[in-house]
Short mmCIF file of C-alpha atoms and ligand atoms in Angstrom, two decimals:
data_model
loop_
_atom_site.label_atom_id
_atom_site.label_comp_id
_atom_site.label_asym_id
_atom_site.label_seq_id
_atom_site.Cartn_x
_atom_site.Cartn_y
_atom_site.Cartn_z
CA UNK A 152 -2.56 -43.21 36.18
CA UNK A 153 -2.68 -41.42 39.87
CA UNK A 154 0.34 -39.05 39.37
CA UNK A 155 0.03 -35.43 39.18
CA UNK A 156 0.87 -33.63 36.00
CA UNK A 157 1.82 -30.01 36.59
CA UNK A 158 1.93 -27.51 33.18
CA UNK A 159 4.08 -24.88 33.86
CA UNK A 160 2.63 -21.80 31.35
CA UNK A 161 -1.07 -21.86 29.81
CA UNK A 162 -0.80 -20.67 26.07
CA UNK A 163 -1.19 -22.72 23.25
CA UNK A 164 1.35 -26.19 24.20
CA UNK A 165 -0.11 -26.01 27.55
CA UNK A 166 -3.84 -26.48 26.34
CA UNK A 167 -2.79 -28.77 23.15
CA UNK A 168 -1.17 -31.16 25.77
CA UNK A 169 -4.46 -31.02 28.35
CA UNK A 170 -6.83 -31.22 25.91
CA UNK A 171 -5.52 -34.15 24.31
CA UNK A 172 -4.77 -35.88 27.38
CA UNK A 173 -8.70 -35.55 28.57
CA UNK A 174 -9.49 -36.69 24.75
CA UNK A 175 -7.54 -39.67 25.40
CA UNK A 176 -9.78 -40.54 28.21
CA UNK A 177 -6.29 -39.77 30.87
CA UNK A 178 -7.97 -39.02 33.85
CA UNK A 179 -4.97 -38.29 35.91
CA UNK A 180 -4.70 -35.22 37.93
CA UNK A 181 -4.01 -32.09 36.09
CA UNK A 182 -2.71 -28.55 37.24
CA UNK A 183 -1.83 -25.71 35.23
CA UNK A 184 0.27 -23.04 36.22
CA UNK A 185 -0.56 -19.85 33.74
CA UNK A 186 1.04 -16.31 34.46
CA UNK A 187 -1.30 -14.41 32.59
CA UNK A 188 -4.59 -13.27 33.78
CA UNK A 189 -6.76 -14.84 30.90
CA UNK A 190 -7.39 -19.04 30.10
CA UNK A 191 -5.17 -20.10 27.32
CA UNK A 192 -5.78 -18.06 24.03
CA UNK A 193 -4.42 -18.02 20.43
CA UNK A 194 -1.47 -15.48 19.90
CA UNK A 195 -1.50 -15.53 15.83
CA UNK A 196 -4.60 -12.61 15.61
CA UNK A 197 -2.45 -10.70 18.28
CA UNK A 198 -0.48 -9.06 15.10
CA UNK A 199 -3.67 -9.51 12.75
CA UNK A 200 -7.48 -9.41 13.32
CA UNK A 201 -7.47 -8.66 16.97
CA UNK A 202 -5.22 -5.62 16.89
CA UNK A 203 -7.50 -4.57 13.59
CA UNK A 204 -10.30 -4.92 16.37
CA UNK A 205 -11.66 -7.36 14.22
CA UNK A 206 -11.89 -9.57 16.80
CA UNK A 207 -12.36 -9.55 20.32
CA UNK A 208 -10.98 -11.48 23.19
CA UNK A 209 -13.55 -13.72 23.99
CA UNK A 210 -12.94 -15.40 20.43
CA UNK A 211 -9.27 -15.84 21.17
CA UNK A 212 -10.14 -18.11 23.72
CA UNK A 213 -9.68 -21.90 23.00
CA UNK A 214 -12.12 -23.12 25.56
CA UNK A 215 -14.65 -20.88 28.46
CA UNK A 216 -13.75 -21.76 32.14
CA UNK A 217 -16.57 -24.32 32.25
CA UNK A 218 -14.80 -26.43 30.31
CA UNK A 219 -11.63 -26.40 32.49
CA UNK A 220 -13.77 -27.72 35.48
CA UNK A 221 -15.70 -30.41 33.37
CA UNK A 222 -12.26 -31.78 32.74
CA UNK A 223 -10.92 -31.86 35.87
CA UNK A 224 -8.68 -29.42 35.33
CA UNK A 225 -7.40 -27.39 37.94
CA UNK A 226 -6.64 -24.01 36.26
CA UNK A 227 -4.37 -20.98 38.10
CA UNK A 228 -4.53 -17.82 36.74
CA UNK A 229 -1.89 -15.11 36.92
CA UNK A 230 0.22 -17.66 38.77
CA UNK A 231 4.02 -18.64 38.15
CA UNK A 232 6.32 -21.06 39.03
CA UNK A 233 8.88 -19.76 40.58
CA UNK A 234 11.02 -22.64 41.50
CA UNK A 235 11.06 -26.41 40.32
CA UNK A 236 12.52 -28.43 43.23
CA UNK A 237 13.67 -31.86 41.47
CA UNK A 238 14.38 -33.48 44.07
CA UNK A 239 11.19 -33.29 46.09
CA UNK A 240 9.43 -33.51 42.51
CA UNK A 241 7.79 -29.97 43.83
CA UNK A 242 7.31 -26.87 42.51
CA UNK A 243 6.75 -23.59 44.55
CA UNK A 244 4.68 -20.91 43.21
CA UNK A 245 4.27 -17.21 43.32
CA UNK A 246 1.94 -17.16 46.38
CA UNK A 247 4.54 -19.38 48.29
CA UNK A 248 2.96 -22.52 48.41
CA UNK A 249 4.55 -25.52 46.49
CA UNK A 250 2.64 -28.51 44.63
CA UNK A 251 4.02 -32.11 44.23
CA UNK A 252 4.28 -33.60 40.85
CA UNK A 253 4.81 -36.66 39.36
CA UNK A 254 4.81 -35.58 35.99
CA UNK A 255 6.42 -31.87 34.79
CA UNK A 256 5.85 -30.21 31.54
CA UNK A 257 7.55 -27.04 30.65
CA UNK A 258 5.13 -24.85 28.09
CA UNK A 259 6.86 -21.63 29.35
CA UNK A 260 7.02 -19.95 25.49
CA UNK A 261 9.31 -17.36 24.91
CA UNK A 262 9.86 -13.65 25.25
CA UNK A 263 10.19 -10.91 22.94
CA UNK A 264 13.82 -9.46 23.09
CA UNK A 265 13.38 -5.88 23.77
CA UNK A 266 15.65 -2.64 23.42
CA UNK A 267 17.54 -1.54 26.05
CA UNK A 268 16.76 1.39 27.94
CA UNK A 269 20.25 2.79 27.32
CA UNK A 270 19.00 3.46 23.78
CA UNK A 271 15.62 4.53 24.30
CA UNK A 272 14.02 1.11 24.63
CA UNK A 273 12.08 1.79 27.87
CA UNK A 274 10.01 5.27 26.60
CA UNK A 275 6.62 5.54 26.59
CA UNK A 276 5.08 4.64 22.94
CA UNK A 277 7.76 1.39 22.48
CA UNK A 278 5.79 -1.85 22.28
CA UNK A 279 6.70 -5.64 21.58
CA UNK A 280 3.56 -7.77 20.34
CA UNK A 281 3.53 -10.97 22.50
CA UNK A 282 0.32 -10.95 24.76
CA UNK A 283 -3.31 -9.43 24.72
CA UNK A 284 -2.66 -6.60 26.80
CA UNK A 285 0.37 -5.66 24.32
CA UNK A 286 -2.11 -5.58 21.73
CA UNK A 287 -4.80 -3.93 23.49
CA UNK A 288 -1.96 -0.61 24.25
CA UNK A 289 -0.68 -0.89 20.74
CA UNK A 290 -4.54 -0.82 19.39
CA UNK A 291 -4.81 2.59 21.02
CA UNK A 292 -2.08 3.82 18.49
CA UNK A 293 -3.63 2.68 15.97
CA UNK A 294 -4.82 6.01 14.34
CA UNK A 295 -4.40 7.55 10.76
CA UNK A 296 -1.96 9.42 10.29
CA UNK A 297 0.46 8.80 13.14
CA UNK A 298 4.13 7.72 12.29
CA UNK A 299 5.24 3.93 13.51
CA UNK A 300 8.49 2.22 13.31
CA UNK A 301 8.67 -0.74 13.20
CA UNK A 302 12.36 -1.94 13.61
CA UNK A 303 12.84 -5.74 12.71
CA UNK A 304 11.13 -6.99 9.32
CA UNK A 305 9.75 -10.37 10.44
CA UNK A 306 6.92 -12.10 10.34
CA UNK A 307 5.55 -10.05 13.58
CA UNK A 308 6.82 -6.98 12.39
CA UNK A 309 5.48 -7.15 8.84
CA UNK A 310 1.86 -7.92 10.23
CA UNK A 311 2.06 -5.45 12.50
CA UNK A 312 2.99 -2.74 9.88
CA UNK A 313 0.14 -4.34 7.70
CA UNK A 314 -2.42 -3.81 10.40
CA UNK A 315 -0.77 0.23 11.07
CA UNK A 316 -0.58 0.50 7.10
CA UNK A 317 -4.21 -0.75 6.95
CA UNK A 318 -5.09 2.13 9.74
CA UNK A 319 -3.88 4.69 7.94
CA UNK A 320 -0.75 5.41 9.76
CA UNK A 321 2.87 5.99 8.04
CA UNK A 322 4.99 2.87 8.48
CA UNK A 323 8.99 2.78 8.07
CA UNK A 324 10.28 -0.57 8.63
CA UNK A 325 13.70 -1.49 9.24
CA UNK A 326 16.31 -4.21 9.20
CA UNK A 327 19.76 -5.16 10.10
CA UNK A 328 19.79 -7.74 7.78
CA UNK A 329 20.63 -7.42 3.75
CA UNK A 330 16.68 -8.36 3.82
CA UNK A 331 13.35 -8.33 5.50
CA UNK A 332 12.59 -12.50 6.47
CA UNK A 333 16.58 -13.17 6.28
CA UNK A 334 16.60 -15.52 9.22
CA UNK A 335 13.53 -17.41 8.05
CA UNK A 336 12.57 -17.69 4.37
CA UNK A 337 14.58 -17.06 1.02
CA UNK A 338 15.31 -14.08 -1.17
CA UNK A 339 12.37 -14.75 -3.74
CA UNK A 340 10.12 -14.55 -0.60
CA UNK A 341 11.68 -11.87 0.90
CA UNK A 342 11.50 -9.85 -2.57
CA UNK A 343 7.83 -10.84 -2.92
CA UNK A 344 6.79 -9.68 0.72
CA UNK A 345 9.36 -6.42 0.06
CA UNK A 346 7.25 -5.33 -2.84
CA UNK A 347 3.63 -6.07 -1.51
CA UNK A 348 4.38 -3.86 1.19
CA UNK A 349 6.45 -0.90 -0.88
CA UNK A 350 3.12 -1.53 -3.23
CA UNK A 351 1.10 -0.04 0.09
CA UNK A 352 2.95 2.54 0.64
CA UNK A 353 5.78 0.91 3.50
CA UNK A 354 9.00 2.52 3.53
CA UNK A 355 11.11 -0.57 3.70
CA UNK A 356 14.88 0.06 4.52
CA UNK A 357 17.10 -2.89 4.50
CA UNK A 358 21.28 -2.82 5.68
CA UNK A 359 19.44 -0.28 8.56
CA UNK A 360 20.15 -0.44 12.42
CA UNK A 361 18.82 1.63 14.83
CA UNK A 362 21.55 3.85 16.56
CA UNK A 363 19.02 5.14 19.46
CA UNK A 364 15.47 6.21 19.76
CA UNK A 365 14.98 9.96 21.11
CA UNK A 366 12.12 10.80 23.94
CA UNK A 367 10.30 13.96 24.91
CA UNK A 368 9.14 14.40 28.65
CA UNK A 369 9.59 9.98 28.64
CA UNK A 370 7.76 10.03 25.24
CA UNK A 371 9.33 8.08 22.12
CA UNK A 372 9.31 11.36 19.52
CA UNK A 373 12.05 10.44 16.71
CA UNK A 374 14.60 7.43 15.96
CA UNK A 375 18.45 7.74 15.02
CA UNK A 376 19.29 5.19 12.49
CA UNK A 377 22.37 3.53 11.65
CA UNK A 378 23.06 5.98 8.33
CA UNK A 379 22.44 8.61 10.92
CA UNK A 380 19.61 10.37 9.88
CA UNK A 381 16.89 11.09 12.46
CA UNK A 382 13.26 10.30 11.46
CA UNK A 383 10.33 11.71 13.68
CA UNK A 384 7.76 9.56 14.94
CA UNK A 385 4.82 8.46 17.52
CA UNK A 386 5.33 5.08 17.61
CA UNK A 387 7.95 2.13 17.92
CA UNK A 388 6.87 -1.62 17.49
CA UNK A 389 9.65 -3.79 18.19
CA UNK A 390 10.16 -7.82 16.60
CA UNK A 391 13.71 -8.56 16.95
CA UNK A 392 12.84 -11.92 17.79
CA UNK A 393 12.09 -13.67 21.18
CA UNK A 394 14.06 -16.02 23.64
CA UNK A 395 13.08 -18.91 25.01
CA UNK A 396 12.15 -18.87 28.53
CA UNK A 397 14.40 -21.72 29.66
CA UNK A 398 15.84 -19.50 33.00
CA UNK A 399 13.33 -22.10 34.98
CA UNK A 400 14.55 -24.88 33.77
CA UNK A 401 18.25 -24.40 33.76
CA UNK A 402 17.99 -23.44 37.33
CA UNK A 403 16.43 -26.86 38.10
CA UNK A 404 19.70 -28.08 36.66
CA UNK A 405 17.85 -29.20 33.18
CA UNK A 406 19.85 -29.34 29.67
CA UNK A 407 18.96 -25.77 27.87
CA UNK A 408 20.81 -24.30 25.05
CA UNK A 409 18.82 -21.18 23.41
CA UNK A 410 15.66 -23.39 24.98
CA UNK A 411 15.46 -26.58 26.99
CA UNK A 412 16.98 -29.46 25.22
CA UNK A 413 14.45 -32.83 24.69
CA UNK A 414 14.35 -35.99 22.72
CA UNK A 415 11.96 -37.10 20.35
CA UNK A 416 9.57 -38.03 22.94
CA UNK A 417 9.26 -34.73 24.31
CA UNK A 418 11.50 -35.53 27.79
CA UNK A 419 14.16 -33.29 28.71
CA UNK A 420 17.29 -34.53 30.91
CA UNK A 421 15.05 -35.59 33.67
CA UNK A 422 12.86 -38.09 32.58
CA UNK A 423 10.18 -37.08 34.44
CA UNK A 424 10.03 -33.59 33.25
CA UNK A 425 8.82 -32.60 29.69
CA UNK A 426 8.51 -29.48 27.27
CA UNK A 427 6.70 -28.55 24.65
CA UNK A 428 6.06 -25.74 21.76
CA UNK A 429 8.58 -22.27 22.02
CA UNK A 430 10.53 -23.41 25.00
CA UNK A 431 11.99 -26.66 23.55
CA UNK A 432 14.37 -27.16 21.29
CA UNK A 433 14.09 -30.99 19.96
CA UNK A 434 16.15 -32.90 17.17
CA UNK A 435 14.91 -33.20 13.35
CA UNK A 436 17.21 -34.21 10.62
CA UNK A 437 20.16 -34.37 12.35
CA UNK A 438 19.64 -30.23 13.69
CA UNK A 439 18.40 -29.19 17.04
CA UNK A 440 16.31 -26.62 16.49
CA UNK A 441 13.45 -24.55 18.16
CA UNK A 442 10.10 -23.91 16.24
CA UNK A 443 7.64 -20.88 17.07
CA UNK A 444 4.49 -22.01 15.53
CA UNK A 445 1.36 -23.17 16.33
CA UNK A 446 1.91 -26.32 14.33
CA UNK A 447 4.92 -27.22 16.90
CA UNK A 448 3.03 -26.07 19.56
CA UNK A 449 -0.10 -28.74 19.04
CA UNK A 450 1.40 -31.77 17.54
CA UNK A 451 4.67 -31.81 19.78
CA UNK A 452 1.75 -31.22 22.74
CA UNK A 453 -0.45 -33.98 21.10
CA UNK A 454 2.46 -36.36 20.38
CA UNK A 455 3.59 -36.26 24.40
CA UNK A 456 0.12 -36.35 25.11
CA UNK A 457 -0.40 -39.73 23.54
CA UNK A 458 2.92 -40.80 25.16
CA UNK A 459 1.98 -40.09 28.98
CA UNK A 460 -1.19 -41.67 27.97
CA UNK A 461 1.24 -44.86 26.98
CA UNK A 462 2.04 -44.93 23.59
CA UNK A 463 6.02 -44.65 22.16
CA UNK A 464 5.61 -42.98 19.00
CA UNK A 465 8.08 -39.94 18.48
CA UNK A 466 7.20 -36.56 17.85
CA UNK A 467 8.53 -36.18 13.98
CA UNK A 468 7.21 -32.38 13.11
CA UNK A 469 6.34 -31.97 9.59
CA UNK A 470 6.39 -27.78 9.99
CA UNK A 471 4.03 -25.56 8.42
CA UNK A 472 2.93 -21.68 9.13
CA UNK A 473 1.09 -19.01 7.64
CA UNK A 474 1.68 -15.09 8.10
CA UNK A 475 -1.29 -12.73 6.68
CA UNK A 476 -0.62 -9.35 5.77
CA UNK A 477 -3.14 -7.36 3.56
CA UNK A 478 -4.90 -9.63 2.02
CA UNK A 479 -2.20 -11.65 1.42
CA UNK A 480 -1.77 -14.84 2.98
CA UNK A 481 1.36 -16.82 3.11
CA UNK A 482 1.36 -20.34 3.80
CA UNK A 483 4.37 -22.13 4.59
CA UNK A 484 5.15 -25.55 4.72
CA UNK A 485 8.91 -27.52 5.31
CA UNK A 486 11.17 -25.61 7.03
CA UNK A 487 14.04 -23.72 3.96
CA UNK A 488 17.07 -24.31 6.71
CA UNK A 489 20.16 -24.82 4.84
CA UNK A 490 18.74 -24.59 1.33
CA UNK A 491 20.94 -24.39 -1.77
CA UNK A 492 18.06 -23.17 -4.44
CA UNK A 493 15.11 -22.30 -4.93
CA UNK A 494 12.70 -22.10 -7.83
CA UNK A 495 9.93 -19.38 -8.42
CA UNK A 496 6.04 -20.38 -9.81
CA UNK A 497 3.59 -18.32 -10.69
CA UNK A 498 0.06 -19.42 -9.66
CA UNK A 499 -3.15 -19.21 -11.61
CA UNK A 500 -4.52 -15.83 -10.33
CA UNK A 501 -2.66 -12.75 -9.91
CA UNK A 502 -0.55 -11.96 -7.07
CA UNK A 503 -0.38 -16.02 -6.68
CA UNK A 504 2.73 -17.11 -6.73
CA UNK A 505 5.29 -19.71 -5.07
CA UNK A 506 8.68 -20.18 -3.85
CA UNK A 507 9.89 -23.65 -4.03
CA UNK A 508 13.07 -24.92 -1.56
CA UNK A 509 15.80 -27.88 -2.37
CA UNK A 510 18.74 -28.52 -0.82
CA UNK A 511 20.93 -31.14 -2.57
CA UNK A 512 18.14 -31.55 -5.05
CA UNK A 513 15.22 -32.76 -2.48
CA UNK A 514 12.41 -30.82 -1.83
CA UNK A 515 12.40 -29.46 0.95
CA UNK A 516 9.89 -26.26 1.40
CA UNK A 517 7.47 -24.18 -0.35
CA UNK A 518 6.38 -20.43 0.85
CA UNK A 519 2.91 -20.39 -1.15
CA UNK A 520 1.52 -16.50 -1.75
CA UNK A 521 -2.13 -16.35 -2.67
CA UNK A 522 -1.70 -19.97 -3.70
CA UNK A 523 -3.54 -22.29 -1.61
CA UNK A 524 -2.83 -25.42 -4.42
CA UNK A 525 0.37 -24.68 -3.98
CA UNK A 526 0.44 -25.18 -0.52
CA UNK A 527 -1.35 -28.46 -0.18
CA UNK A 528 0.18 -29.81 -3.21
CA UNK A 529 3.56 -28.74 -1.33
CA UNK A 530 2.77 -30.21 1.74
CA UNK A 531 1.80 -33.72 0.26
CA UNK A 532 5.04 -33.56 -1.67
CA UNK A 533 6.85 -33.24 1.48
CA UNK A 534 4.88 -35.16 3.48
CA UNK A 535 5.64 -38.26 1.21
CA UNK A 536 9.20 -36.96 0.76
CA UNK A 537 8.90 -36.55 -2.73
CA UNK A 538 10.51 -33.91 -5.17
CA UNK A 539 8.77 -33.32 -8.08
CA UNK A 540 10.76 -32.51 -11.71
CA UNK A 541 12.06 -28.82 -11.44
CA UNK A 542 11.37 -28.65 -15.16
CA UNK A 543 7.70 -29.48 -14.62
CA UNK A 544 7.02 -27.41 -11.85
CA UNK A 545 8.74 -24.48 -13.18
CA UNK A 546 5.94 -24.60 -15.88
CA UNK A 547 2.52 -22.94 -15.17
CA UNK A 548 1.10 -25.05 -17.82
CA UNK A 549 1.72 -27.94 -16.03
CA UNK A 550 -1.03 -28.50 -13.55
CA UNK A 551 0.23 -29.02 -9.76
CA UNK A 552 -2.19 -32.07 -9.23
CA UNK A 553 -0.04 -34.14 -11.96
CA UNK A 554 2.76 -33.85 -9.62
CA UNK A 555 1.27 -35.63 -7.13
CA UNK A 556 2.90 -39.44 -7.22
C1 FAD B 347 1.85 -11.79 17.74
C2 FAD B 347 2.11 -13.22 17.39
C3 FAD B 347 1.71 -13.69 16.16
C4 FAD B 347 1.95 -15.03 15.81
N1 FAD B 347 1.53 -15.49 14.59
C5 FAD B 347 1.70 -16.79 14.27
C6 FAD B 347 1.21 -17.31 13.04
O1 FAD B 347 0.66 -16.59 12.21
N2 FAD B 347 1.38 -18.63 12.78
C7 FAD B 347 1.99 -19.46 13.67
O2 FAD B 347 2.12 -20.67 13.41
N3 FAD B 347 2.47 -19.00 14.85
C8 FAD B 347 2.34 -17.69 15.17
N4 FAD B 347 2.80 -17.21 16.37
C9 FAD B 347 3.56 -18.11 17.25
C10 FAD B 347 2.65 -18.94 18.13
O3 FAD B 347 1.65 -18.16 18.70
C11 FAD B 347 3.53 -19.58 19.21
O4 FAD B 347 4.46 -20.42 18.57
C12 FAD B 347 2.71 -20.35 20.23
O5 FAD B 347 1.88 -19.49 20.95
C13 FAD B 347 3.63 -21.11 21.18
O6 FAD B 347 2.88 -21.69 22.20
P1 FAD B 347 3.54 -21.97 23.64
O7 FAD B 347 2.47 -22.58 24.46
O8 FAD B 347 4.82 -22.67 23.45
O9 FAD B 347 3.90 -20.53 24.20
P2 FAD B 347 2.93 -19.35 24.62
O10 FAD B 347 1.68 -19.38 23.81
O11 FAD B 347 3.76 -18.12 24.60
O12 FAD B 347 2.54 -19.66 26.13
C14 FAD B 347 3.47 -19.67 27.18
C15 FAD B 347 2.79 -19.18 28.43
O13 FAD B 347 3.58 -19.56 29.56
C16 FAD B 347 3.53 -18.52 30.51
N5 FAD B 347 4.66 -18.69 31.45
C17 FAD B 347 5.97 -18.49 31.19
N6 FAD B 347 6.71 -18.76 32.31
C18 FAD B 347 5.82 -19.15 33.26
C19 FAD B 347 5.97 -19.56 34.63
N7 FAD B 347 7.17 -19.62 35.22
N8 FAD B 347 4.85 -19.87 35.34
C20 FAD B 347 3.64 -19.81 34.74
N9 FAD B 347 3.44 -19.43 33.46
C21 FAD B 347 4.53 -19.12 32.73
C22 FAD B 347 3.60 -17.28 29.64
O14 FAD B 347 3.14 -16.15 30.35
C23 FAD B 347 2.65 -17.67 28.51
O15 FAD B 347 1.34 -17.32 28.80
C24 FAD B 347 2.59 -15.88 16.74
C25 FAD B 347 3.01 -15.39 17.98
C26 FAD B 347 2.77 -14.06 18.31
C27 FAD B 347 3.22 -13.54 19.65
#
């Protein structure tokens, strides 16, 4: 192959998809387009270990900037695409010059939705969690006894209060929603993560909006809730969810809807032009639907990979995440859209527990607490598309292995 392929974004699709290509022995050119200022790094220790200062930056780092150049990858930091130019098969960038492609992938990720500055959102002490340097600020604030808010109760949001809990500040957390993980796991979950949380000390408040947040001299000092009572505080996390950054792409005249719309091979309404992890939204069982994870980021990069490289096999994701908070870690694998029950199992230790999904009797998740048999045992289950008895799995006596066909 003598084509160019242009990335557009370098986080974690963008080096999945280069990486894998170079594995493959691919040898065609390769340019990647990355806003930030740092090589492609992992975002999941952004909410955890990193903003603990656990962990520093270097470690995020999938690969040093040797390795780029032993590759034969041309890397371009704090660079964007600024224009995609179909027609031409060109793309101009920031600096004003423009570079030819053959091939395109979009690994543009999303954004965190923000508040607006009508209601306080733009105040000094307001932070979203979505890159390094957003960790590095809210790290500063990190100190005991300083009061955060965190408004939105998922998975970002309850890390992030973990990590403030953990620092000795005092965390309220709200949510719109009748519950804390609404949009993405079930009530038994949500219940489970409610209580570990209250169990620390969290002041959880569900059914609760955010009327405005109040500022001294351009600093965040106190919110207004939706019940209308005022709370005082120092500091305001926000994770009220992201958007995909598909403004690129629809401007080139490409398919988005809530992301850019691609088959099962990764190619959006341009054959030429792919996308991969946040920014796409691909079909699975009949849905279109957009996963943030670093499972869909890798294997939908790997599976294009392998199809530039000439293979035809579609990307069919088989989802899993994990959120730690405490030390608690949930593992997740299946995706609970749509389901119609679900069925609660204690594990063998304490505090291990799991939440099982069906919808029209299949399996078709399991949230796993503590419970790492769980977990694989779930994922093999679904993997194989079986369902085990309900009976037998409700039992603790039963052992999980035995449900293994
Ligand atoms: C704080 C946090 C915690 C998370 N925790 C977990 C977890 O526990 N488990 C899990 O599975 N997933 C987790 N995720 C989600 C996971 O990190 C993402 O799904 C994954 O990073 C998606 O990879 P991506 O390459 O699609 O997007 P990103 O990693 O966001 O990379 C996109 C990159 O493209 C750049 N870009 C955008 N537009 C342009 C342009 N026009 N030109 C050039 N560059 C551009 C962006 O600046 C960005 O650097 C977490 C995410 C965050 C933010």
């Amino acid at each position: 192959m003598s084509g160019r392929l242009v990335v557009i974004g370098g986080g974690q699709a963008a080096f999945a998809l280069v990486a894998k290509l170079r594995a493959l022995q691919d040898t065609r050119p390769i340019t990647v387009i990355a806003a930030e200022a740092c090589l492609p790094y992992q975002r999941p220790p952004l909410s955890k270990k990193y903003l603990l200062r656990e962990m520093s930056l270097d470690r995020l780092l999938y690969r040093p900037e040797a390795w780029y150049a032993e590759h034969g990858i041309d890397i371009r930091l704090s660079t964007t695409v600024t224009r995609v130019d179909r027609r031409a098969s060109e793309v101009t960038l920031s600096d004003g010059s423009r570079l030819a492609y053959e091939t395109l992938a979009f690994a543009t990720g999303a954004t965190p939705r923000r508040l607006p500055a009508s209601i306080g959102g733009d105040l000094e002490g307001v932070y979203v969690v979505r890159d390094f340097r957003d960790a590095d600020r809210l790290a500063e604030e990190m100190k005991p006894g300083r009061r955060v808010l965190v408004i939105g109760g998922g998975y970002i949001g309850l890390e992030a209060a973990a990590v403030a809990r953990s620092c000795g500040l005092e965390v309220t957390v709200i949510e719109m929603a009748d519950r804390i993980l609404q949009r993405v796991a079930s009530a038994a979950t949500s219940a489970i993560v409610r209580e570990i949380h209250r169990s620390h000390g969290v002041d959880i408040r569900e059914r609760m909006g955010l009327h405005r947040l109040i500022g001294e001299g351009g600093q965040v000092t106190a919110a207004e809730l939706s019940d209308g009572s005022v709370i005082p505080l120092d500091v305001v996390i926000v994770g009220i969810g992201v958007a995909a950054n598909d403004a690129l792409a629809h401007d080139a005249g490409l398919e988005t809807s809530n992301g850019i719309l691609v088959d099962s091979h990764g190619r959006t309404s341009d054959p030429a032009i792919f996308a991969i992890g946040d920014c796409a939204v691909l079909p699975w069982q009949g849905m279109r639907i957009r996963l943030e994870s670093v499972q869909n980021a890798v294997d939908q990069a790997e599976a294009i990979a392998a199809i530039l490289a000439g293979g035809s096999a579609p990307y069919d994701p088989n989802p899993w995440f994990w959120s730690d908070q405490y030390d608690v870690k949930l593992q997740i694998a299946g995706f609970g859209l749509g389901h119609d029950e679900t069925l609660v199992r204690p594990g063998q230790r304490e505090g291990s527990v799991s939440v099982w999904y069906f919808r029209q009797g299949k399996l078709i998740a399991v949230d796993a607490i503590n419970d790492a048999k769980a977990y694989v045992t779930g994922k093999k289950l679904l993997e194989a598309g079986a369902t085990p008895d309900p009976a037998l799995l409700a039992d603790p006596q039963v052992d999980l292995k035995s449900l293994l066909v």
